[in-house]
Amino acid sequence: MRNSRKSKMTTEENSHPKQALHDPNEDEYSFRISHTSETSHLPPRLSSDYSSPLATSPTRDSSASPYLDPYWDQSHQTSPLSRSPWTSHVENNYSYTGLMGSLVREEGHIYSLAASGDLLYTGSDSKNIRVWKNHKEFSGFKSNSGLVKAIILCGERIFTGHQDGKIRVWKVSGKDSSVYNRIGTMPTLMAYIKTSMKPSNYIQTRRNRNTVWIKHFDAISCLSMSEDQKLLYSASWDKTIKVWRASDSKCLESIQAHNDAVNSIVVGFNGLLFSGSADGTVKIWRKESQGKGTKHFFSQTLLKQECAVTALAVDPSSNFLYCGSSDGLVNFWQGDKLLSHGGVLRGHKLATLCLAAAGNLIFSGSADNNICVWKRDGAEHICLSVLSGHSGPVKCLAVEEEQQQKGSDKQFIVYSGSLDKSVKIWRISSQLVPNQAEVGMSPPQNFPTSNSCRVSQRRK
């Protein structure tokens, strides 16, 4: 049965740009696959949308977070806020591969991650965006409403997509790198007012109400940036993709993309835009010049199935597209402008919720609490290992190539965010062999599912 959120989303449409669409009773985790009722919000310590610096965090001792103990009983422990959020599982040995450590904060499920160099940004349903530097809490900022479903970095600016349908723009202070200020919201208030003046700029929503076309009227599910960083793409549960000019936050285009919520978008090779939806389809959109601007046109439907499409990732260096879905499978395609189906990666027992590609490695996170590491050799894929350590669904992934000595094999730092309210940090080598196992890593043959990390051959 198709995963549709029509009966699950209960946000109210608004008619004013400052009104929030967030329904406090809703807490989804798996792109409209299932729900969890557990929420926990702490008093905010971060700067709000309209203020600036993050107050200095209180001193915490260095004891391990109780959330790393599977037998931890919350009723018999103090708050993790009084403990160090970083717990290291190993010495900082460059040759080590596996689980390096965990960041734990008792303030909400982790929905989004972004990494750049030694900085890690984490978004949660507490509405906080925390900034970590070298595994230590460095800074942060807070939106007034809307849990943080997507984070994307563009130079000194940070774009965050929220469940209230807004995109917020932040910038690092020129005087203090630990200070982040909100510099705008998309759409801007002036653009909203100007657009609302013309009746032709209104569209009908599913609740038989009208709203201006430049505004998402449902939760933003993901963000993606064009290769030249001039265009920002936002996808939403309102079934649309909107195209924004990054320089001035102007909405250039609204694409009626799917028949159900758009769960994932990613800009790929040759300027193509890929979108995946709860309607079970993966579509390609091509960008073409039109007058002084550009416009996006439908190009191809790659997949049409009953199961919801939940995640997309591309490897632009080899023209591969990967698609995760609610049945736990990962389909992949290869090609230039016309892509052909290459096969299916079978490694998860439950829904695939997130994907990431780096080098010749592909990472898939799942509602089964595990992360599969796949290695591509030409068009063939093998499952190198299963990263186990989370006690909740793995909701988001971010990968950074680690700086290394000359002649060394490529190594990657993988960040995984989960509904267990933790971020785990892994070191993975591109030369990892399938039977290699370190802390938190399992050989593929030990993976507890009947679909143990199998790869279906290319469809004929």
Short mmCIF file of C-alpha atoms in Angstrom, two decimals:
data_model
loop_
_atom_site.label_atom_id
_atom_site.label_comp_id
_atom_site.label_asym_id
_atom_site.label_seq_id
_atom_site.Cartn_x
_atom_site.Cartn_y
_atom_site.Cartn_z
CA MET A 1 0.00 0.00 0.00
CA ARG A 2 1.34 3.38 -0.97
CA ASN A 3 2.62 5.52 1.89
CA SER A 4 0.52 8.64 1.70
CA ARG A 5 0.58 11.37 4.29
CA LYS A 6 -2.77 12.85 3.32
CA SER A 7 -4.37 11.41 6.44
CA LYS A 8 -1.36 12.15 8.65
CA MET A 9 -0.52 15.77 8.07
CA THR A 10 -2.67 18.12 10.13
CA THR A 11 -1.00 21.49 9.71
CA GLU A 12 -3.24 24.49 9.18
CA GLU A 13 -2.85 26.78 6.21
CA ASN A 14 -1.95 30.34 7.05
CA SER A 15 -2.69 33.58 5.32
CA HIS A 16 0.03 35.69 6.88
CA PRO A 17 3.77 35.19 6.39
CA LYS A 18 4.51 35.35 10.11
CA GLN A 19 2.08 32.63 11.07
CA ALA A 20 3.52 29.17 11.62
CA LEU A 21 2.19 26.04 9.99
CA HIS A 22 3.69 23.65 12.52
CA ASP A 23 1.37 21.23 14.24
CA PRO A 24 2.86 20.56 17.71
CA ASN A 25 1.07 17.23 17.90
CA GLU A 26 2.89 15.81 14.88
CA ASP A 27 6.33 14.21 15.10
CA GLU A 28 7.15 12.25 11.93
CA TYR A 29 10.42 10.54 11.31
CA SER A 30 10.46 8.39 8.25
CA PHE A 31 9.20 10.54 5.40
CA ARG A 32 5.57 9.71 6.17
CA ILE A 33 6.19 6.07 6.87
CA SER A 34 5.58 6.00 10.61
CA HIS A 35 5.31 8.26 13.61
CA THR A 36 6.72 8.47 17.12
CA SER A 37 5.10 10.27 19.99
CA GLU A 38 8.21 10.82 22.07
CA THR A 39 9.30 14.44 22.22
CA SER A 40 11.49 16.33 24.61
CA HIS A 41 12.16 20.05 24.52
CA LEU A 42 14.56 21.83 26.81
CA PRO A 43 14.58 25.53 27.68
CA PRO A 44 16.37 27.22 24.79
CA ARG A 45 19.91 28.41 25.35
CA LEU A 46 20.49 29.50 21.80
CA SER A 47 20.00 32.79 20.03
CA SER A 48 16.58 33.23 18.40
CA ASP A 49 15.73 34.12 14.80
CA TYR A 50 16.09 37.79 15.49
CA SER A 51 18.86 37.91 18.05
CA SER A 52 22.45 36.99 17.79
CA PRO A 53 25.07 35.37 19.88
CA LEU A 54 24.99 32.04 21.61
CA ALA A 55 25.57 32.33 25.29
CA THR A 56 28.53 30.44 26.61
CA SER A 57 27.56 26.88 27.42
CA PRO A 58 27.77 25.89 31.09
CA THR A 59 30.71 23.82 32.15
CA ARG A 60 30.07 20.09 31.99
CA ASP A 61 32.07 17.24 33.42
CA SER A 62 33.69 14.66 31.17
CA SER A 63 31.73 11.57 32.16
CA ALA A 64 30.12 9.52 29.42
CA SER A 65 26.57 10.21 28.36
CA PRO A 66 24.09 7.74 29.90
CA TYR A 67 22.42 7.41 26.51
CA LEU A 68 25.31 5.27 25.36
CA ASP A 69 24.27 2.59 27.84
CA PRO A 70 21.40 0.52 26.40
CA TYR A 71 20.28 -0.34 29.92
CA TRP A 72 20.14 3.25 31.06
CA ASP A 73 17.07 4.09 33.11
CA GLN A 74 16.13 7.75 32.76
CA SER A 75 14.42 7.82 36.13
CA HIS A 76 17.71 7.05 37.90
CA GLN A 77 20.03 9.43 36.10
CA THR A 78 20.70 13.13 35.94
CA SER A 79 20.10 15.15 32.81
CA PRO A 80 22.68 14.64 30.04
CA LEU A 81 22.99 18.43 29.90
CA SER A 82 25.22 18.17 32.95
CA ARG A 83 27.47 15.69 31.15
CA SER A 84 29.88 15.95 28.27
CA PRO A 85 28.03 15.59 24.94
CA TRP A 86 31.05 13.88 23.37
CA THR A 87 31.98 10.33 24.23
CA SER A 88 35.00 8.82 22.49
CA HIS A 89 34.99 5.08 21.89
CA VAL A 90 38.60 4.78 20.69
CA GLU A 91 41.94 6.49 20.72
CA ASN A 92 42.52 8.94 17.88
CA ASN A 93 44.40 6.41 15.79
CA TYR A 94 44.44 7.26 12.10
CA SER A 95 44.55 3.61 11.07
CA TYR A 96 41.41 2.80 13.05
CA THR A 97 38.15 2.32 11.18
CA GLY A 98 34.77 2.07 12.86
CA LEU A 99 32.84 3.98 15.51
CA MET A 100 34.87 6.89 16.83
CA GLY A 101 32.42 8.47 19.23
CA SER A 102 28.98 9.92 19.93
CA LEU A 103 27.44 13.34 20.42
CA VAL A 104 24.38 13.18 22.65
CA ARG A 105 21.96 15.94 23.60
CA GLU A 106 18.66 15.36 25.35
CA GLU A 107 16.77 17.94 23.35
CA GLY A 108 15.10 16.15 20.46
CA HIS A 109 15.45 13.76 17.58
CA ILE A 110 18.16 14.55 15.00
CA TYR A 111 16.56 15.33 11.63
CA SER A 112 19.34 17.01 9.66
CA LEU A 113 23.12 17.24 9.38
CA ALA A 114 25.65 19.26 7.40
CA ALA A 115 29.43 19.06 7.63
CA SER A 116 32.18 21.33 6.39
CA GLY A 117 35.77 20.86 7.44
CA ASP A 118 35.96 20.68 11.21
CA LEU A 119 32.41 22.05 11.65
CA LEU A 120 29.28 19.97 12.04
CA TYR A 121 25.76 21.42 12.04
CA THR A 122 22.91 19.43 13.58
CA GLY A 123 19.18 20.19 13.41
CA SER A 124 16.52 18.67 15.63
CA ASP A 125 12.87 18.95 16.57
CA SER A 126 13.93 21.24 19.41
CA LYS A 127 14.25 23.91 16.65
CA ASN A 128 17.93 24.33 17.57
CA ILE A 129 20.77 24.23 15.07
CA ARG A 130 23.88 23.34 17.02
CA VAL A 131 27.39 23.87 15.70
CA TRP A 132 30.14 21.47 16.73
CA LYS A 133 33.85 22.00 16.18
CA ASN A 134 36.33 19.16 16.66
CA HIS A 135 33.65 17.19 18.52
CA LYS A 136 32.98 20.03 20.96
CA GLU A 137 29.96 22.30 21.14
CA PHE A 138 31.05 25.51 19.47
CA SER A 139 28.00 27.64 18.78
CA GLY A 140 24.37 27.50 17.72
CA PHE A 141 21.24 29.34 16.70
CA LYS A 142 17.53 28.81 17.11
CA SER A 143 14.47 29.39 14.97
CA ASN A 144 11.27 30.64 16.52
CA SER A 145 9.18 27.86 14.99
CA GLY A 146 9.44 24.79 12.84
CA LEU A 147 11.67 21.80 13.52
CA VAL A 148 14.81 21.73 11.37
CA LYS A 149 14.33 19.23 8.55
CA ALA A 150 17.19 20.29 6.25
CA ILE A 151 20.51 22.16 6.45
CA ILE A 152 22.65 23.22 3.52
CA LEU A 153 25.87 25.26 3.53
CA CYS A 154 26.80 27.86 0.94
CA GLY A 155 29.93 29.81 1.73
CA GLU A 156 29.32 31.92 4.81
CA ARG A 157 25.57 31.36 4.65
CA ILE A 158 23.55 28.52 6.09
CA PHE A 159 20.08 27.68 4.73
CA THR A 160 17.71 25.74 6.96
CA GLY A 161 14.39 24.22 5.90
CA HIS A 162 11.66 23.88 8.51
CA GLN A 163 8.42 22.09 9.12
CA ASP A 164 6.56 25.41 9.13
CA GLY A 165 7.26 25.70 5.38
CA LYS A 166 9.89 28.43 5.66
CA ILE A 167 13.54 28.61 4.69
CA ARG A 168 15.68 30.62 7.07
CA VAL A 169 19.03 32.11 6.12
CA TRP A 170 21.89 32.54 8.60
CA LYS A 171 25.34 34.04 8.38
CA VAL A 172 28.47 33.87 10.45
CA SER A 173 29.42 37.15 12.08
CA GLY A 174 32.46 38.83 10.57
CA LYS A 175 33.71 39.75 14.03
CA ASP A 176 33.13 36.48 15.85
CA SER A 177 33.06 33.10 14.08
CA SER A 178 31.01 31.63 16.92
CA VAL A 179 28.14 34.07 16.35
CA TYR A 180 25.42 33.26 13.80
CA ASN A 181 22.76 35.81 12.88
CA ARG A 182 19.56 35.28 10.96
CA ILE A 183 19.75 37.47 7.87
CA GLY A 184 16.53 36.51 6.13
CA THR A 185 13.58 34.24 5.51
CA MET A 186 12.45 32.79 2.19
CA PRO A 187 10.22 34.06 0.82
CA THR A 188 11.01 37.53 2.10
CA LEU A 189 8.24 39.57 3.68
CA MET A 190 8.39 42.17 0.91
CA ALA A 191 8.18 39.51 -1.80
CA TYR A 192 5.22 37.93 -0.05
CA ILE A 193 3.36 41.24 0.21
CA LYS A 194 4.12 42.20 -3.39
CA THR A 195 3.03 38.82 -4.73
CA SER A 196 -0.14 38.79 -2.67
CA MET A 197 -1.35 41.97 -4.39
CA LYS A 198 -2.28 40.09 -7.58
CA PRO A 199 -5.09 37.52 -7.49
CA SER A 200 -3.37 35.59 -10.29
CA ASN A 201 -0.48 34.79 -7.95
CA TYR A 202 -2.67 32.64 -5.70
CA ILE A 203 -2.96 28.86 -5.95
CA GLN A 204 -5.46 26.54 -4.35
CA THR A 205 -4.15 24.28 -1.61
CA ARG A 206 -5.45 20.84 -0.73
CA ARG A 207 -7.55 22.38 2.04
CA ASN A 208 -9.43 24.43 -0.53
CA ARG A 209 -7.70 27.56 0.62
CA ASN A 210 -5.57 29.94 -1.38
CA THR A 211 -1.97 30.94 -0.88
CA VAL A 212 0.64 32.72 -2.99
CA TRP A 213 2.69 30.45 -5.25
CA ILE A 214 6.08 31.58 -3.91
CA LYS A 215 5.39 30.08 -0.49
CA HIS A 216 5.42 26.45 0.65
CA PHE A 217 2.23 25.72 2.56
CA ASP A 218 3.50 22.46 4.04
CA ALA A 219 6.69 21.12 5.63
CA ILE A 220 9.97 21.50 3.73
CA SER A 221 11.50 18.05 3.39
CA CYS A 222 14.90 18.83 1.85
CA LEU A 223 17.14 21.43 0.21
CA SER A 224 19.72 21.20 -2.58
CA MET A 225 22.10 23.69 -4.18
CA SER A 226 23.06 23.98 -7.84
CA GLU A 227 26.66 23.22 -8.74
CA ASP A 228 27.46 26.91 -9.28
CA GLN A 229 25.65 27.75 -6.00
CA LYS A 230 23.44 30.29 -7.74
CA LEU A 231 20.17 28.39 -7.32
CA LEU A 232 18.65 26.87 -4.20
CA TYR A 233 16.02 24.14 -4.56
CA SER A 234 13.46 23.34 -1.88
CA ALA A 235 11.10 20.37 -1.84
CA SER A 236 7.99 20.12 0.28
CA TRP A 237 5.15 17.90 1.38
CA ASP A 238 2.95 20.31 -0.59
CA LYS A 239 4.06 18.29 -3.70
CA THR A 240 6.09 21.15 -5.19
CA ILE A 241 9.71 22.06 -5.81
CA LYS A 242 10.59 25.74 -5.63
CA VAL A 243 13.61 27.34 -7.26
CA TRP A 244 15.24 30.29 -5.48
CA ARG A 245 17.96 32.69 -6.53
CA ALA A 246 20.49 32.41 -3.75
CA SER A 247 21.85 35.94 -4.10
CA ASP A 248 18.61 37.75 -3.23
CA SER A 249 16.27 34.96 -2.00
CA LYS A 250 13.86 35.52 -4.89
CA CYS A 251 11.55 32.64 -5.80
CA LEU A 252 12.01 32.12 -9.53
CA GLU A 253 9.84 29.10 -10.16
CA SER A 254 7.41 26.65 -8.58
CA ILE A 255 7.31 23.15 -10.09
CA GLN A 256 4.20 21.02 -9.63
CA ALA A 257 6.40 17.96 -9.38
CA HIS A 258 4.49 15.02 -7.92
CA ASN A 259 1.10 13.67 -6.87
CA ASP A 260 2.17 13.33 -3.25
CA ALA A 261 4.77 14.78 -0.91
CA VAL A 262 8.25 15.34 -2.33
CA ASN A 263 10.57 13.59 0.09
CA SER A 264 13.95 14.20 -1.55
CA ILE A 265 15.65 16.29 -4.23
CA VAL A 266 19.25 16.36 -5.36
CA VAL A 267 21.13 18.24 -8.06
CA GLY A 268 23.12 15.81 -10.14
CA PHE A 269 25.42 15.63 -13.11
CA ASN A 270 24.89 17.77 -16.22
CA GLY A 271 22.71 20.18 -14.25
CA LEU A 272 19.90 17.65 -13.89
CA LEU A 273 17.55 17.79 -10.92
CA PHE A 274 16.25 14.54 -9.42
CA SER A 275 13.16 14.31 -7.22
CA GLY A 276 11.66 11.43 -5.23
CA SER A 277 8.17 11.33 -3.78
CA ALA A 278 5.76 9.44 -1.55
CA ASP A 279 3.83 8.73 -4.76
CA GLY A 280 6.54 6.14 -5.51
CA THR A 281 8.20 7.93 -8.42
CA VAL A 282 11.64 9.31 -9.19
CA LYS A 283 11.69 12.05 -11.81
CA ILE A 284 14.34 13.99 -13.70
CA TRP A 285 14.05 17.71 -14.44
CA ARG A 286 16.29 19.53 -16.87
CA LYS A 287 17.20 23.22 -16.69
CA GLU A 288 16.94 25.27 -19.88
CA SER A 289 17.56 28.92 -20.65
CA GLN A 290 14.43 30.94 -21.26
CA GLY A 291 14.82 34.61 -22.01
CA LYS A 292 16.97 36.19 -19.33
CA GLY A 293 16.36 33.37 -16.90
CA THR A 294 15.99 29.61 -16.73
CA LYS A 295 13.10 27.20 -16.46
CA HIS A 296 12.90 23.55 -15.48
CA PHE A 297 11.13 20.95 -17.60
CA PHE A 298 10.17 17.36 -16.93
CA SER A 299 12.58 14.96 -18.64
CA GLN A 300 12.09 11.36 -17.51
CA THR A 301 10.43 9.12 -14.92
CA LEU A 302 13.01 6.65 -13.64
CA LEU A 303 10.88 4.72 -11.18
CA LYS A 304 7.23 4.12 -10.49
CA GLN A 305 6.33 1.84 -7.61
CA GLU A 306 3.90 1.41 -4.73
CA CYS A 307 6.47 2.10 -1.99
CA ALA A 308 7.34 5.69 -1.09
CA VAL A 309 10.66 7.07 -2.29
CA THR A 310 12.42 8.37 0.80
CA ALA A 311 15.98 9.37 -0.13
CA LEU A 312 18.19 10.25 -3.11
CA ALA A 313 21.94 10.65 -3.54
CA VAL A 314 24.20 11.16 -6.55
CA ASP A 315 27.83 10.46 -7.30
CA PRO A 316 28.54 13.13 -9.93
CA SER A 317 32.02 11.81 -10.69
CA SER A 318 30.64 8.58 -12.15
CA ASN A 319 27.07 9.60 -13.04
CA PHE A 320 25.33 7.28 -10.57
CA LEU A 321 21.99 8.01 -8.93
CA TYR A 322 20.84 6.12 -5.83
CA CYS A 323 17.28 5.94 -4.53
CA GLY A 324 16.13 4.61 -1.15
CA SER A 325 12.53 3.65 -0.47
CA SER A 326 10.22 2.55 2.32
CA ASP A 327 10.67 -1.14 1.49
CA GLY A 328 14.35 -0.93 2.52
CA LEU A 329 15.72 -1.22 -1.03
CA VAL A 330 18.22 1.04 -2.76
CA ASN A 331 17.81 1.25 -6.55
CA PHE A 332 20.56 2.75 -8.67
CA TRP A 333 20.91 4.12 -12.19
CA GLN A 334 23.83 5.14 -14.35
CA GLY A 335 24.04 7.30 -17.43
CA ASP A 336 24.59 10.72 -18.86
CA LYS A 337 21.36 12.47 -19.85
CA LEU A 338 19.38 9.24 -20.22
CA LEU A 339 19.87 6.98 -17.23
CA SER A 340 19.43 3.21 -17.24
CA HIS A 341 18.62 1.03 -14.26
CA GLY A 342 21.67 -0.76 -12.87
CA GLY A 343 20.29 -2.91 -10.05
CA VAL A 344 19.07 -3.01 -6.46
CA LEU A 345 21.04 -3.00 -3.19
CA ARG A 346 19.34 -5.15 -0.55
CA GLY A 347 20.76 -4.58 2.89
CA HIS A 348 18.03 -3.26 5.16
CA LYS A 349 15.17 -4.89 6.97
CA LEU A 350 13.14 -1.68 7.28
CA ALA A 351 12.77 1.57 5.35
CA THR A 352 15.84 3.30 3.94
CA LEU A 353 15.65 6.84 5.32
CA CYS A 354 18.85 8.52 4.10
CA LEU A 355 21.68 8.12 1.60
CA ALA A 356 25.13 9.64 1.05
CA ALA A 357 27.83 9.07 -1.56
CA ALA A 358 31.54 9.82 -1.26
CA GLY A 359 34.29 8.56 -3.51
CA ASN A 360 33.41 5.01 -4.47
CA LEU A 361 31.44 4.44 -1.25
CA ILE A 362 27.69 4.68 -0.70
CA PHE A 363 26.09 4.85 2.75
CA SER A 364 22.47 3.98 3.46
CA GLY A 365 20.78 4.65 6.81
CA SER A 366 17.60 2.89 7.83
CA ALA A 367 14.75 2.60 10.26
CA ASP A 368 16.36 -0.70 11.31
CA ASN A 369 18.92 1.47 13.21
CA ASN A 370 21.82 0.41 10.95
CA ILE A 371 23.99 1.94 8.23
CA CYS A 372 25.15 -0.18 5.29
CA VAL A 373 28.47 0.68 3.66
CA TRP A 374 28.57 -0.17 -0.04
CA LYS A 375 31.58 -0.06 -2.35
CA ARG A 376 31.24 0.47 -6.07
CA ASP A 377 33.73 -1.14 -8.44
CA GLY A 378 32.76 -0.14 -11.96
CA ALA A 379 29.06 -0.93 -12.10
CA GLU A 380 29.29 -3.63 -9.41
CA HIS A 381 28.46 -3.03 -5.75
CA ILE A 382 29.42 -4.99 -2.66
CA CYS A 383 28.41 -4.47 0.95
CA LEU A 384 31.58 -3.86 2.95
CA SER A 385 30.09 -3.62 6.40
CA VAL A 386 27.10 -2.74 8.56
CA LEU A 387 27.55 0.10 11.06
CA SER A 388 25.51 -0.69 14.16
CA GLY A 389 25.36 1.43 17.28
CA HIS A 390 22.23 3.56 17.11
CA SER A 391 19.23 2.59 19.21
CA GLY A 392 16.79 4.42 16.92
CA PRO A 393 16.18 4.94 13.19
CA VAL A 394 19.04 6.61 11.30
CA LYS A 395 17.46 9.74 9.88
CA CYS A 396 20.33 11.63 8.22
CA LEU A 397 23.92 11.25 7.04
CA ALA A 398 26.82 13.56 6.20
CA VAL A 399 30.24 12.54 4.87
CA GLU A 400 33.55 14.39 4.74
CA GLU A 401 36.82 13.14 3.28
CA GLU A 402 39.47 13.09 5.98
CA GLN A 403 42.76 14.87 5.46
CA GLN A 404 45.50 12.27 5.17
CA GLN A 405 49.13 11.67 4.45
CA LYS A 406 50.33 11.24 0.89
CA GLY A 407 50.04 7.71 -0.38
CA SER A 408 47.43 6.75 2.19
CA ASP A 409 44.12 5.20 1.27
CA LYS A 410 41.14 7.52 1.20
CA GLN A 411 39.34 7.70 4.51
CA PHE A 412 35.99 9.32 5.24
CA ILE A 413 34.39 10.68 8.38
CA VAL A 414 30.71 9.72 8.43
CA TYR A 415 28.20 11.49 10.66
CA SER A 416 24.90 9.75 11.35
CA GLY A 417 21.95 11.42 13.06
CA SER A 418 19.23 9.34 14.67
CA LEU A 419 15.93 9.47 16.47
CA ASP A 420 17.81 8.17 19.50
CA LYS A 421 18.84 11.85 19.85
CA SER A 422 22.51 11.16 19.13
CA VAL A 423 25.00 11.80 16.35
CA LYS A 424 27.58 9.07 15.88
CA ILE A 425 30.91 9.62 14.15
CA TRP A 426 32.59 6.88 12.12
CA ARG A 427 35.85 6.56 10.24
CA ILE A 428 35.57 4.46 7.09
CA SER A 429 38.36 3.50 4.69
CA SER A 430 37.77 3.09 0.98
CA GLN A 431 39.99 -0.02 1.21
CA LEU A 432 37.88 -1.67 3.90
CA VAL A 433 37.48 -5.36 3.14
CA PRO A 434 34.13 -7.12 3.65
CA ASN A 435 35.26 -9.25 6.59
CA GLN A 436 36.89 -6.42 8.49
CA ALA A 437 35.14 -5.48 11.72
CA GLU A 438 35.96 -2.83 14.31
CA VAL A 439 33.88 -1.34 17.12
CA GLY A 440 30.33 -0.86 15.91
CA MET A 441 31.01 -2.61 12.59
CA SER A 442 29.65 -5.98 11.58
CA PRO A 443 30.61 -8.17 8.63
CA PRO A 444 27.80 -8.30 6.06
CA GLN A 445 27.19 -12.01 6.60
CA ASN A 446 26.24 -11.34 10.22
CA PHE A 447 23.57 -8.78 9.33
CA PRO A 448 20.28 -9.99 10.90
CA THR A 449 17.94 -9.91 7.93
CA SER A 450 16.89 -12.31 5.24
CA ASN A 451 18.01 -9.76 2.66
CA SER A 452 21.57 -9.67 4.00
CA CYS A 453 23.30 -7.04 1.89
CA ARG A 454 22.56 -8.55 -1.48
CA VAL A 455 22.93 -6.86 -4.83
CA SER A 456 20.45 -7.68 -7.55
CA GLN A 457 22.05 -7.79 -10.99
CA ARG A 458 21.17 -5.35 -13.73
CA ARG A 459 17.62 -5.70 -14.98
CA LYS A 460 17.33 -6.97 -18.53
#
